[in-house]
Coordinates of N, CA, C and O in Angstrom, one line a residue:
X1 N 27.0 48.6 4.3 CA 27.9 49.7 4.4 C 27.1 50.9 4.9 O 27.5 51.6 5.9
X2 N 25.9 51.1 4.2 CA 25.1 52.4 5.2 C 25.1 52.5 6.4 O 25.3 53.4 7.1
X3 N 24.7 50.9 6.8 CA 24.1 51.0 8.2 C 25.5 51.5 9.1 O 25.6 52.5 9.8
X4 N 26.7 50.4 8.9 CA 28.0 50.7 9.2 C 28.4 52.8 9.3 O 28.4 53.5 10.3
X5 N 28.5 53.0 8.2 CA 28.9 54.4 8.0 C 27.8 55.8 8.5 O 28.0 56.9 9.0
X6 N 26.5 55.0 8.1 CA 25.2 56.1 8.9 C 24.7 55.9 9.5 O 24.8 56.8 10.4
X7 N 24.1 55.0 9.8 CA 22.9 54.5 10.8 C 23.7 54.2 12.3 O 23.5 54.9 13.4
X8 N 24.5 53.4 12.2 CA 25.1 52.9 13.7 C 26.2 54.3 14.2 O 27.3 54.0 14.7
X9 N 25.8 55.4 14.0 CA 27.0 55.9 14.3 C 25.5 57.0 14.5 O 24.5 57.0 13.9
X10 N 26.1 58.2 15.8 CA 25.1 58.8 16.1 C 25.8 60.4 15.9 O 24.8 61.0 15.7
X11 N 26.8 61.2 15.8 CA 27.0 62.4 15.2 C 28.1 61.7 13.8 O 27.5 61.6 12.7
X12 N 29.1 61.4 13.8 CA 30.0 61.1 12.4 C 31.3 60.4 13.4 O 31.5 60.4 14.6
X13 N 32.3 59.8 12.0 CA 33.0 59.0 12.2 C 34.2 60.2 12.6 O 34.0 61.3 12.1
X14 N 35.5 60.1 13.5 CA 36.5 60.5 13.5 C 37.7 60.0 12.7 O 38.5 60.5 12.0
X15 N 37.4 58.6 13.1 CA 38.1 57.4 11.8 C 37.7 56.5 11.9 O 37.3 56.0 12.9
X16 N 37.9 55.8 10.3 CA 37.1 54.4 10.0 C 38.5 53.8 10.8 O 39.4 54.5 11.1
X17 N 38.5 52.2 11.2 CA 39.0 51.5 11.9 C 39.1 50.5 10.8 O 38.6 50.5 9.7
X18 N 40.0 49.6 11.4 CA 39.9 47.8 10.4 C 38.7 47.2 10.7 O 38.3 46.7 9.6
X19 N 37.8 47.1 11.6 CA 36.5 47.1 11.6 C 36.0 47.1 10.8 O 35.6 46.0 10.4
X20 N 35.9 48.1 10.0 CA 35.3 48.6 8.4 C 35.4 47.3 7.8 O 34.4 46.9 7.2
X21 N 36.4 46.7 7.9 CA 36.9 45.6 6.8 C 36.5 43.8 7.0 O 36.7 42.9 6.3
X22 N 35.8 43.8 8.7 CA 35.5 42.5 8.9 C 35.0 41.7 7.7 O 34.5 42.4 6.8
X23 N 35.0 41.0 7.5 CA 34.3 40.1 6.5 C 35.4 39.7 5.0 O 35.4 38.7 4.3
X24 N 36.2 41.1 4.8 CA 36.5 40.9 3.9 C 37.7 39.6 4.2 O 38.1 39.1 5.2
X25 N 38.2 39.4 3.0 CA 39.5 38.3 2.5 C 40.3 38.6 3.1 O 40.8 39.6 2.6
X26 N 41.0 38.0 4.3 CA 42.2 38.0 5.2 C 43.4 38.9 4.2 O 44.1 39.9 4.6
X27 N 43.6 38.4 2.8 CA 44.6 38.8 2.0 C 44.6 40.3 2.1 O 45.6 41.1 2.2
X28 N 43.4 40.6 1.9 CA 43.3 42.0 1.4 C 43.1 42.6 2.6 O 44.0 43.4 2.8
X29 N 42.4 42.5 3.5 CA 42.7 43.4 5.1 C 43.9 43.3 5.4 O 44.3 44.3 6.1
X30 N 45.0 42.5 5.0 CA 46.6 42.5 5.1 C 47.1 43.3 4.3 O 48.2 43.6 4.7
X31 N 46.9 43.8 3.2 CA 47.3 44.3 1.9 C 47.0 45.9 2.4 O 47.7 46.8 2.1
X32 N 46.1 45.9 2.9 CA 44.9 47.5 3.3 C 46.1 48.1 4.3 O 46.8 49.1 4.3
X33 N 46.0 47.0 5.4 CA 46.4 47.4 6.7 C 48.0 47.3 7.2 O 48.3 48.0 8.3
X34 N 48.7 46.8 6.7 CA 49.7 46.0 7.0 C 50.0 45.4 8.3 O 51.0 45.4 9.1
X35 N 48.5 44.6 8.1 CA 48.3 43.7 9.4 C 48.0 44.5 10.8 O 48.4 44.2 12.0
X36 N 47.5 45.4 10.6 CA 47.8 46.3 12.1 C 45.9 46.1 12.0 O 45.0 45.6 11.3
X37 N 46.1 46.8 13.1 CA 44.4 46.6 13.7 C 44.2 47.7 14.4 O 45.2 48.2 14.9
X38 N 42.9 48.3 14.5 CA 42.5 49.7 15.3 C 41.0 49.7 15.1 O 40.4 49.6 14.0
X39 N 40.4 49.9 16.2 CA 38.5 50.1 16.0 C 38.6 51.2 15.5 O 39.5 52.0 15.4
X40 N 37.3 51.1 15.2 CA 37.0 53.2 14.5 C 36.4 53.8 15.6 O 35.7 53.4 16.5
X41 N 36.8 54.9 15.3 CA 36.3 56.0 16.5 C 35.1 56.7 16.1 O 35.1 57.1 14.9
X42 N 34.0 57.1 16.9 CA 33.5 58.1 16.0 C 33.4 59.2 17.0 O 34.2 59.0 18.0
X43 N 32.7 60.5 17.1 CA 33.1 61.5 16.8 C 32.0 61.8 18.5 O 30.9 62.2 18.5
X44 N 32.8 61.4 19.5 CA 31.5 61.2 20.6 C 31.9 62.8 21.6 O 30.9 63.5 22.1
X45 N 33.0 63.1 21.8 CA 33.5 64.0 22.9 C 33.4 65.6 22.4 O 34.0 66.5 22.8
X46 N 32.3 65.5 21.3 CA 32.1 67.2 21.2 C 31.5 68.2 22.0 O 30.8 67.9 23.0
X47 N 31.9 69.4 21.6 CA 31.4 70.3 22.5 C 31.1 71.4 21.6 O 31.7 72.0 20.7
X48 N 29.5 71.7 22.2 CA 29.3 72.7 21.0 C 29.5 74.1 21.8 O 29.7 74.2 23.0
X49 N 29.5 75.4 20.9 CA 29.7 76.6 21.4 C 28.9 77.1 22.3 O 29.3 77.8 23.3
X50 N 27.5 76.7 22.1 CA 26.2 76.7 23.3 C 26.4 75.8 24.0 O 26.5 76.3 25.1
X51 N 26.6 74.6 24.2 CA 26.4 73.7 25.3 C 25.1 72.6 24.9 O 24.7 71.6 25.6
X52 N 24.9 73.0 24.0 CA 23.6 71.7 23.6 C 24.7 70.4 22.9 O 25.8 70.3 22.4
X53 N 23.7 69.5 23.3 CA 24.1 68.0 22.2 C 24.9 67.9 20.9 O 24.0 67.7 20.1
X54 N 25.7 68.0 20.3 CA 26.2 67.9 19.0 C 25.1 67.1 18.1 O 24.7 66.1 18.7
X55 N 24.7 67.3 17.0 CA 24.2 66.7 15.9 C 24.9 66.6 14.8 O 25.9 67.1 14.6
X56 N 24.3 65.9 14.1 CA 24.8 65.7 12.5 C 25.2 66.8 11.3 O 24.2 67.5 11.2
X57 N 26.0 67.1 10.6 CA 25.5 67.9 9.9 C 25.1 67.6 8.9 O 25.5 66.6 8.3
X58 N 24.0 68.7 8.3 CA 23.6 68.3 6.8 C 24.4 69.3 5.8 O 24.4 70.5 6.0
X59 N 24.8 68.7 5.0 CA 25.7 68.9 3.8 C 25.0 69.4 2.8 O 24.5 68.4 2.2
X60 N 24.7 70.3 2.3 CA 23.8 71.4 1.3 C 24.6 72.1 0.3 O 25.7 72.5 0.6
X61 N 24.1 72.3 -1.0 CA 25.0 72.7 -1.9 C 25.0 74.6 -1.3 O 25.6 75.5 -1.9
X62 N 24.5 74.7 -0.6 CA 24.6 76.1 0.3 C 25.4 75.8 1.3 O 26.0 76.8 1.5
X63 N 25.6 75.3 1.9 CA 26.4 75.1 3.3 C 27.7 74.7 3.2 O 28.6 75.4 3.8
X64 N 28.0 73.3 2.2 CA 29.2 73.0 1.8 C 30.3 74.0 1.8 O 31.3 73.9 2.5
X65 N 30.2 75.3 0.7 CA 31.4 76.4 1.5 C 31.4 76.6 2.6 O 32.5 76.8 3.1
X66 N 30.3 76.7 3.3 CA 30.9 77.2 4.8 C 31.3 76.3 5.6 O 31.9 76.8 6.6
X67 N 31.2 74.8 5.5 CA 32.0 73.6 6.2 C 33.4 73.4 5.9 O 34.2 72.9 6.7
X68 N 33.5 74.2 4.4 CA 35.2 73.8 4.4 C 35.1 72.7 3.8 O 36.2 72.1 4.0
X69 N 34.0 71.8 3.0 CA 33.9 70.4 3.0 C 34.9 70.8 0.9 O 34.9 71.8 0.2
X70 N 35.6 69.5 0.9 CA 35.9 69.6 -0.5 C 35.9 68.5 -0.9 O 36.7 68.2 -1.8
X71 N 35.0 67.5 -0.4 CA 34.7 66.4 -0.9 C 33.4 66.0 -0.3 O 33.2 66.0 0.9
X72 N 32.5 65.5 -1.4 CA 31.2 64.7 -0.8 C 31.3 63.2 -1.3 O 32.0 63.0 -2.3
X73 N 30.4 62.0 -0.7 CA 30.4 60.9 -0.9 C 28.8 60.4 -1.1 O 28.1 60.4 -0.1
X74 N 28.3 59.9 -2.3 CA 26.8 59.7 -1.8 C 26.9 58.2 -2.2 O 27.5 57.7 -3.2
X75 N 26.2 57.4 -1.1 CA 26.5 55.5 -1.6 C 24.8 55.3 -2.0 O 23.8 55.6 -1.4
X76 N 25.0 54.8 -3.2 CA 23.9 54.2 -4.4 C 24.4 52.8 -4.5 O 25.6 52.4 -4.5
X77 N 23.0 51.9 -4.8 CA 23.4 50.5 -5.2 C 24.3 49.9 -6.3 O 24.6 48.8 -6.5
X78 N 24.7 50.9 -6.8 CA 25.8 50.7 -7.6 C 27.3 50.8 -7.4 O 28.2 50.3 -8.1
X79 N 27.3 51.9 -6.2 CA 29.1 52.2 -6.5 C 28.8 53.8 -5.1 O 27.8 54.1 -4.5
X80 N 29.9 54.2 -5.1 CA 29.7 55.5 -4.1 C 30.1 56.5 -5.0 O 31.1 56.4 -5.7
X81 N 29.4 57.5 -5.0 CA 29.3 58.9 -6.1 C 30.4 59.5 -5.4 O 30.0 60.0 -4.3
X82 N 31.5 59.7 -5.7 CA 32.6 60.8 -5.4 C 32.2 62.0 -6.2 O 31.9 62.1 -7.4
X83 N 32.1 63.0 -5.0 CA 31.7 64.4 -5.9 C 33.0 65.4 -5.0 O 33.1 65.5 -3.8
X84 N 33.7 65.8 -6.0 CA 34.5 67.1 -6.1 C 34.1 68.3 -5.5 O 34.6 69.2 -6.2
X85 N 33.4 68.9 -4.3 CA 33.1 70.2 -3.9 C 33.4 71.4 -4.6 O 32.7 72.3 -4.6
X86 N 34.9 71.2 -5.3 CA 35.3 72.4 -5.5 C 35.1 72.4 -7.3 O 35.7 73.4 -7.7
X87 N 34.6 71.8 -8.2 CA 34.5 71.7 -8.8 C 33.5 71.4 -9.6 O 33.3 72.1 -10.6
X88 N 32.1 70.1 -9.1 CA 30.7 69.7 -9.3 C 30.0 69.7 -8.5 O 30.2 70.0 -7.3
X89 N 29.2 69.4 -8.9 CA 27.8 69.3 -8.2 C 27.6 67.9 -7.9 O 27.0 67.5 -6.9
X90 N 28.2 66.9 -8.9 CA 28.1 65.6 -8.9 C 29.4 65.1 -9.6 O 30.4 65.8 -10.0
X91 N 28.9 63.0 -9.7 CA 30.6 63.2 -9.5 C 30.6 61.7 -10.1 O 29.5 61.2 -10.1
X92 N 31.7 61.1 -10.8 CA 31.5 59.8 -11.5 C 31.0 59.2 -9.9 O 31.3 59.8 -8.9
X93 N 30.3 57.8 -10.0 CA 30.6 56.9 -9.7 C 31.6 55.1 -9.8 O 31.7 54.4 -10.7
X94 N 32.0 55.0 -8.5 CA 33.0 54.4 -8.2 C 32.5 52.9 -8.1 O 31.6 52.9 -7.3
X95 N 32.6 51.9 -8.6 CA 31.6 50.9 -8.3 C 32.4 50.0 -7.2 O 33.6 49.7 -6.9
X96 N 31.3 49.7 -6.8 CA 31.5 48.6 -5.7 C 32.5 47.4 -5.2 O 33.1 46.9 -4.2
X97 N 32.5 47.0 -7.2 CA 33.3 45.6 -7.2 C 34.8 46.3 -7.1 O 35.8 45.5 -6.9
X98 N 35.3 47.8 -7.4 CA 36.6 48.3 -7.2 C 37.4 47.6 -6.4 O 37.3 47.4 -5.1
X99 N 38.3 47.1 -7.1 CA 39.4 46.4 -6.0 C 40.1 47.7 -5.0 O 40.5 48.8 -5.4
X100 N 40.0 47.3 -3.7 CA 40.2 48.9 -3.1 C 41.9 49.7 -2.8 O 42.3 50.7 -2.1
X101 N 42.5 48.6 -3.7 CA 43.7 48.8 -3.8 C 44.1 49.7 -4.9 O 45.3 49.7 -5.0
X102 N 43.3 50.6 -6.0 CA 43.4 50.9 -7.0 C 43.4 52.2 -6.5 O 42.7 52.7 -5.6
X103 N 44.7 52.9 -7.5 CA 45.0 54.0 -7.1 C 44.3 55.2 -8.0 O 44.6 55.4 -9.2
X104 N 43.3 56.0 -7.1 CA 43.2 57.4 -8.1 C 43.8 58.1 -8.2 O 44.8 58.1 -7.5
X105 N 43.4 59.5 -9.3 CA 44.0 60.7 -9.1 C 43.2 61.5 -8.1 O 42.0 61.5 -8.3
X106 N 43.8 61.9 -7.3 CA 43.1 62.6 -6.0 C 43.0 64.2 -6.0 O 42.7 64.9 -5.1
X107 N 43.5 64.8 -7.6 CA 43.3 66.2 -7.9 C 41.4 66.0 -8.3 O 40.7 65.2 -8.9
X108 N 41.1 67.4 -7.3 CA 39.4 67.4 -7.4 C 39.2 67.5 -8.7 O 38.3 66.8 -9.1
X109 N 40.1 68.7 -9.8 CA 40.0 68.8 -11.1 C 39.5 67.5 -11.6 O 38.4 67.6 -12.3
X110 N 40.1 66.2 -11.5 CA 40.0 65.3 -12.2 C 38.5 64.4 -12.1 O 38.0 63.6 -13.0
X111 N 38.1 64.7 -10.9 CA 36.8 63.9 -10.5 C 35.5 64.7 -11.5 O 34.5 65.1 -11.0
X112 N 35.6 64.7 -12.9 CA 34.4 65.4 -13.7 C 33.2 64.6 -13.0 O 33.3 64.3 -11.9
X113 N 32.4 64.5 -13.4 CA 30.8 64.2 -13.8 C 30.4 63.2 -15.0 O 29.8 62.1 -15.0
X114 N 31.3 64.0 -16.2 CA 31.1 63.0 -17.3 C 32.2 62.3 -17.9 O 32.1 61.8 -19.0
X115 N 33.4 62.0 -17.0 CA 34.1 60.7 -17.1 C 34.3 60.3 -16.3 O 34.2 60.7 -15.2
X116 N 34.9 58.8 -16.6 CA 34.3 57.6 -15.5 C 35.5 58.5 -14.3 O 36.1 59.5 -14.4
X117 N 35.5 57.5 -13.1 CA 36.4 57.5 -12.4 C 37.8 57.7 -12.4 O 38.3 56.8 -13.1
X118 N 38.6 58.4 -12.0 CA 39.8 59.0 -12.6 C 41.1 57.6 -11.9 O 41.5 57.8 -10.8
X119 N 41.4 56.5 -12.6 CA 42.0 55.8 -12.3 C 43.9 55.7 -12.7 O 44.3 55.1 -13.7
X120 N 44.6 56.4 -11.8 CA 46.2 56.5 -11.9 C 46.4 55.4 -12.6 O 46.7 55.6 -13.8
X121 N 46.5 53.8 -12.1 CA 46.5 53.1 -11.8 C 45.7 51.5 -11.4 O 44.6 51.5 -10.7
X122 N 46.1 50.5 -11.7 CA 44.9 49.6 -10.7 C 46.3 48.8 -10.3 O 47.4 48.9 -10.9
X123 N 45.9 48.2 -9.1 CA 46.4 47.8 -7.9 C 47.3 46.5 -8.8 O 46.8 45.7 -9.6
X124 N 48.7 46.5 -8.3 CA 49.2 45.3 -9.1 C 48.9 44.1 -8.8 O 49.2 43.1 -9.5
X125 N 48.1 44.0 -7.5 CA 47.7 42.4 -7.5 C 46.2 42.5 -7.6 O 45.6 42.1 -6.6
X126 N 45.7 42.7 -8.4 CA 44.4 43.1 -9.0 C 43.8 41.7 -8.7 O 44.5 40.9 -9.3
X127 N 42.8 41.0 -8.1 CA 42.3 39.7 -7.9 C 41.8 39.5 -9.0 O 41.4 40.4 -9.7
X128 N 41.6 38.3 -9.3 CA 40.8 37.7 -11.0 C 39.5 37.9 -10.6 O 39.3 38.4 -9.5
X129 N 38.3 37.5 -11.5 CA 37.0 37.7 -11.2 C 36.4 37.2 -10.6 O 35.4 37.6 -10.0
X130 N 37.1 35.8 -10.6 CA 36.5 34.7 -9.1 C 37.2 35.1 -8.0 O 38.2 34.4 -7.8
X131 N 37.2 35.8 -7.2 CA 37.9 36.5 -6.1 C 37.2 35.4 -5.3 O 36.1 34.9 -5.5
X132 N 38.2 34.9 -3.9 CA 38.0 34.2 -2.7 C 36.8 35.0 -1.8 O 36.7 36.2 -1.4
X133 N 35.7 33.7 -1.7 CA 34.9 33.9 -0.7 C 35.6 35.0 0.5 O 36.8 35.0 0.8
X134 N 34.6 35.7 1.1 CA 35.0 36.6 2.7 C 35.3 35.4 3.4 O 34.7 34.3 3.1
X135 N 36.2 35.5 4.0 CA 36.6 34.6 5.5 C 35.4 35.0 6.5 O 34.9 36.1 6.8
X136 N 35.2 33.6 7.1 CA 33.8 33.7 7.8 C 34.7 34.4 9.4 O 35.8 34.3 9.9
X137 N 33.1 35.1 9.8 CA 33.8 36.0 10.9 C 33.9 35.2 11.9 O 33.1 34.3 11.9
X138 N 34.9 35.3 13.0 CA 35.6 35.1 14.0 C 34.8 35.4 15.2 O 35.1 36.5 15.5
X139 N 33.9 34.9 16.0 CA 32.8 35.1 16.9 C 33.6 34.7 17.7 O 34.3 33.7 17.7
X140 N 33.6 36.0 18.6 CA 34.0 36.0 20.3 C 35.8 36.4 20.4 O 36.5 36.6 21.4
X141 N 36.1 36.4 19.1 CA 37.5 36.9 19.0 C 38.2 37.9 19.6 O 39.3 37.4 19.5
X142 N 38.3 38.7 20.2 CA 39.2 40.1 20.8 C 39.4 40.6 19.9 O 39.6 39.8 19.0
X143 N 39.6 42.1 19.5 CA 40.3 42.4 18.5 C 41.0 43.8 19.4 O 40.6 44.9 19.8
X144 N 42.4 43.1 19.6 CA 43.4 44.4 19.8 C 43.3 45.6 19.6 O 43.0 46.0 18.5
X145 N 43.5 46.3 20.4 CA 43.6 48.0 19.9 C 44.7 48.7 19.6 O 44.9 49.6 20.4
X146 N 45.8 48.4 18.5 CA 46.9 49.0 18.0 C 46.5 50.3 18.0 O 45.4 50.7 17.8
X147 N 47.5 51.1 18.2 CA 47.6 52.7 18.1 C 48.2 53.3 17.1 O 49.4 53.0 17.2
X148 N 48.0 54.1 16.1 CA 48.5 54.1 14.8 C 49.4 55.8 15.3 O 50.0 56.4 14.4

């Protein structure tokens, strides 16, 4: 997922794509998507106010007000840290095995620090613990560009 979300991507994403989801279980990219399909875009046709190259930005607990940012994401081997901008500094972590069908509360209030992840809900077709192997990837396939 890093390399996917940071590394292979040279200023930031505009949007994640079904891409994102190769590997996973046919069921659940159907459940995600409703079967539709779209690459991700990332963020290539900027223009800065000077005329130089666009870069990355870095996200600072100084800067963050002036981005307008009201959510940060940091990914650890455990889970991805949802942090609240407008509320922490830091933020429960989400773990990994999260079925990604599980619905939170998406008020920033709710994302504390010192409780777990703020879960509305879990997904009614919650998979058991033996979840189906990924479906092996599809080499040389096409993958359509649906327009959302």
């Amino acid at each position: 997922m890093c390399r996917h979300l940071i590394d292979d991507v040279a200023v930031g994403w505009d949007e994640l794509g079904t891409d994102f989801l190769d590997g996973a279980p046919s069921t659940l990219v159907t459940a995600l998507t409703g079967s539709e399909q779209w690459p991700s875009r990332t963020l290539d046709h900027l223009i800065t106010p000077d005329g130089s190259p666009p870069v990355r930005m870095s996200v600072t607990a100084y800067t963050a007000d002036e981005q307008d940012m009201q959510w940060g994401y940091v990914l650890h081997k455990e889970g991805v840290e949802v942090i609240s901008l407008l509320n922490e500094d830091i933020g429960p972590v989400v773990d990994w095995d999260t079925d990604p069908r599980t619905v939170f509360n998406d008020h920033p209030a709710a994302w504390s620090s010192l409780d777990p992840a703020p879960t509305i809900r879990a997904s009614r077709s919650t998979p058991p613990p033996s979840a189906p192997a990924a479906d092996p990837a599809k080499a040389g396939t096409p993958r359509p560009a649906a327009r959302r």
